[in-house]
Short mmCIF file of C-alpha atoms in Angstrom, two decimals:
data_model
loop_
_atom_site.label_atom_id
_atom_site.label_comp_id
_atom_site.label_asym_id
_atom_site.label_seq_id
_atom_site.Cartn_x
_atom_site.Cartn_y
_atom_site.Cartn_z
CA MET A 1488 8.25 -4.26 19.06
CA SER A 1489 5.72 -7.01 18.52
CA LEU A 1490 4.33 -7.95 15.11
CA ARG A 1491 0.85 -6.70 16.02
CA LYS A 1492 2.12 -3.36 17.26
CA ALA A 1493 4.27 -2.96 14.14
CA THR A 1494 1.25 -3.82 12.00
CA ILE A 1495 -0.88 -1.19 13.73
CA ILE A 1496 1.85 1.37 13.12
CA GLY A 1497 2.04 0.27 9.47
CA VAL A 1498 -1.69 0.57 8.89
CA THR A 1499 -1.71 3.98 10.58
CA SER A 1500 1.21 5.05 8.40
CA ILE A 1501 -0.70 4.12 5.26
CA GLY A 1502 -3.55 6.39 6.31
CA ILE A 1503 -1.21 9.27 7.08
CA PHE A 1504 0.57 8.94 3.73
CA PHE A 1505 -2.67 9.05 1.78
CA GLY A 1506 -4.00 11.99 3.72
CA GLY A 1507 -1.29 14.19 2.25
CA LEU A 1508 -0.68 12.53 -1.11
CA LEU A 1509 -3.93 12.89 -2.95
CA GLY A 1510 -3.52 16.61 -3.55
CA LEU A 1511 0.10 16.36 -4.66
CA SER A 1512 -0.35 14.60 -7.97
CA ALA A 1513 -0.79 17.91 -9.84
CA CYS A 1514 2.17 19.68 -8.20
CA SER A 1515 5.77 20.30 -9.26
CA THR A 1516 8.20 17.59 -10.33
CA THR A 1517 9.93 17.73 -6.94
CA GLN A 1518 6.64 17.32 -5.12
CA GLN A 1519 5.66 14.51 -7.49
CA SER A 1520 8.96 12.77 -6.72
CA GLN A 1521 8.30 13.14 -3.01
CA SER A 1522 4.81 11.77 -3.54
CA ALA A 1523 6.24 8.84 -5.48
CA TYR A 1524 8.61 8.00 -2.63
CA ALA A 1525 5.83 8.29 -0.06
CA ILE A 1526 3.43 6.17 -2.08
CA SER A 1527 6.16 3.59 -2.54
CA ALA A 1528 6.68 3.47 1.22
CA ALA A 1529 2.95 3.10 1.78
CA TYR A 1530 2.87 0.28 -0.77
CA THR A 1531 5.71 -1.49 1.02
CA THR A 1532 3.66 -1.50 4.22
CA ALA A 1533 0.48 -2.65 2.44
CA HIS A 1534 2.38 -5.32 0.51
CA GLY A 1535 3.80 -6.64 3.78
CA LEU A 1536 0.25 -7.09 5.07
CA VAL A 1537 -0.74 -8.90 1.86
CA VAL A 1538 2.18 -11.30 2.27
CA GLN A 1539 1.30 -11.90 5.93
CA TYR A 1540 -2.35 -12.53 5.05
CA THR A 1541 -1.55 -15.01 2.28
CA LYS A 1542 0.86 -16.87 4.57
CA GLY A 1543 -1.85 -17.21 7.21
CA THR A 1544 -0.36 -14.87 9.81
CA PHE A 1545 -3.83 -13.54 10.61
CA GLY A 1546 -5.56 -16.94 10.45
CA THR A 1547 -6.69 -19.09 7.56
CA PRO A 1548 -6.92 -16.90 4.45
CA ASP A 1549 -10.25 -16.62 2.64
CA THR A 1550 -9.59 -17.60 -1.00
CA ARG A 1551 -11.76 -14.80 -2.43
CA VAL A 1552 -10.11 -12.17 -0.25
CA GLU A 1553 -6.68 -13.57 -1.03
CA ASN A 1554 -7.35 -13.41 -4.79
CA ASP A 1555 -8.66 -9.84 -4.50
CA LEU A 1556 -5.60 -8.84 -2.49
CA LEU A 1557 -3.21 -10.39 -4.99
CA THR A 1558 -4.94 -8.58 -7.87
CA LEU A 1559 -4.90 -5.22 -6.05
CA ASP A 1560 -1.27 -5.79 -5.01
CA LYS A 1561 -0.25 -6.48 -8.61
CA ASN A 1562 -2.11 -3.40 -9.84
CA ALA A 1563 -0.31 -1.24 -7.27
CA SER A 1564 3.05 -2.83 -8.04
CA ASP A 1565 2.60 -2.33 -11.79
CA ALA A 1566 1.61 1.32 -11.30
CA LEU A 1567 4.67 1.90 -9.14
CA VAL A 1568 6.93 0.26 -11.73
CA THR A 1569 5.73 2.87 -14.23
CA VAL A 1570 6.56 5.66 -11.78
CA ASP A 1571 9.92 4.13 -10.82
CA THR A 1572 10.88 3.64 -14.48
CA ALA A 1573 10.10 7.28 -15.30
CA GLU A 1574 12.15 8.42 -12.30
CA ARG A 1575 15.07 6.14 -13.15
CA ASP A 1576 15.14 6.97 -16.86
CA GLY A 1577 14.64 10.68 -16.31
CA THR A 1578 11.76 10.71 -18.79
CA GLY A 1579 9.68 12.93 -16.57
CA LEU A 1580 7.35 11.91 -13.86
CA GLY A 1581 3.89 12.78 -15.08
CA SER A 1582 1.12 13.68 -12.70
CA THR A 1583 -1.03 10.97 -14.31
CA ALA A 1584 1.46 8.24 -13.37
CA VAL A 1585 1.65 9.47 -9.78
CA ALA A 1586 -2.15 9.76 -9.60
CA LEU A 1587 -2.62 6.23 -10.96
CA ALA A 1588 -0.07 4.81 -8.52
CA THR A 1589 -1.73 6.68 -5.67
CA GLN A 1590 -5.14 5.32 -6.68
CA ALA A 1591 -3.84 1.76 -6.98
CA VAL A 1592 -2.08 1.80 -3.61
CA THR A 1593 -5.08 3.51 -2.01
CA ALA A 1594 -7.37 0.78 -3.37
CA LEU A 1595 -5.10 -1.86 -1.84
CA ALA A 1596 -4.90 -0.06 1.52
CA ASP A 1597 -8.65 0.52 1.57
CA TYR A 1598 -9.32 -3.16 0.89
CA LEU A 1599 -6.99 -4.14 3.71
CA ALA A 1600 -8.74 -1.72 6.06
CA THR A 1601 -12.24 -2.76 4.97
CA HIS A 1602 -11.42 -6.39 5.71
CA ASN A 1603 -9.60 -5.52 8.97
CA ILE A 1604 -6.43 -7.18 7.72
CA GLY A 1605 -3.55 -6.32 10.00
CA LYS A 1606 -5.73 -4.56 12.55
CA THR A 1607 -5.90 -5.68 16.13
CA THR A 1608 -8.07 -4.65 19.02
CA GLY A 1609 -5.55 -5.54 21.71
CA GLU A 1610 -2.95 -3.12 22.97
CA ASN A 1611 0.75 -3.89 23.41
CA LYS A 1612 0.44 -7.28 21.74
#
């Protein structure tokens, strides 16, 4: 599978994850855990696009966009650390932590989509 095709699949996956996650933050602990895993997977995909952008995979990075991406990426990472720590320590995964992580990863994914980072118009490339 080519990098562009994998990227398209990744961007599509981010959208699918968020379609189902937003309503789960107020659900049971099991559902919150499932949401946390899904949001973490979505972050992994988005983070991969951030890394590719900053390395110039999609062309010469715009400094302003790069700085915005790095800030949004850090915010998402920090929010997920809070969720992961609660899961690991068994201190209880609060709906607020899941909601904040979801919002942070959504902001990152939305920024990527708004700036067409990782999107391609060609097929099978």
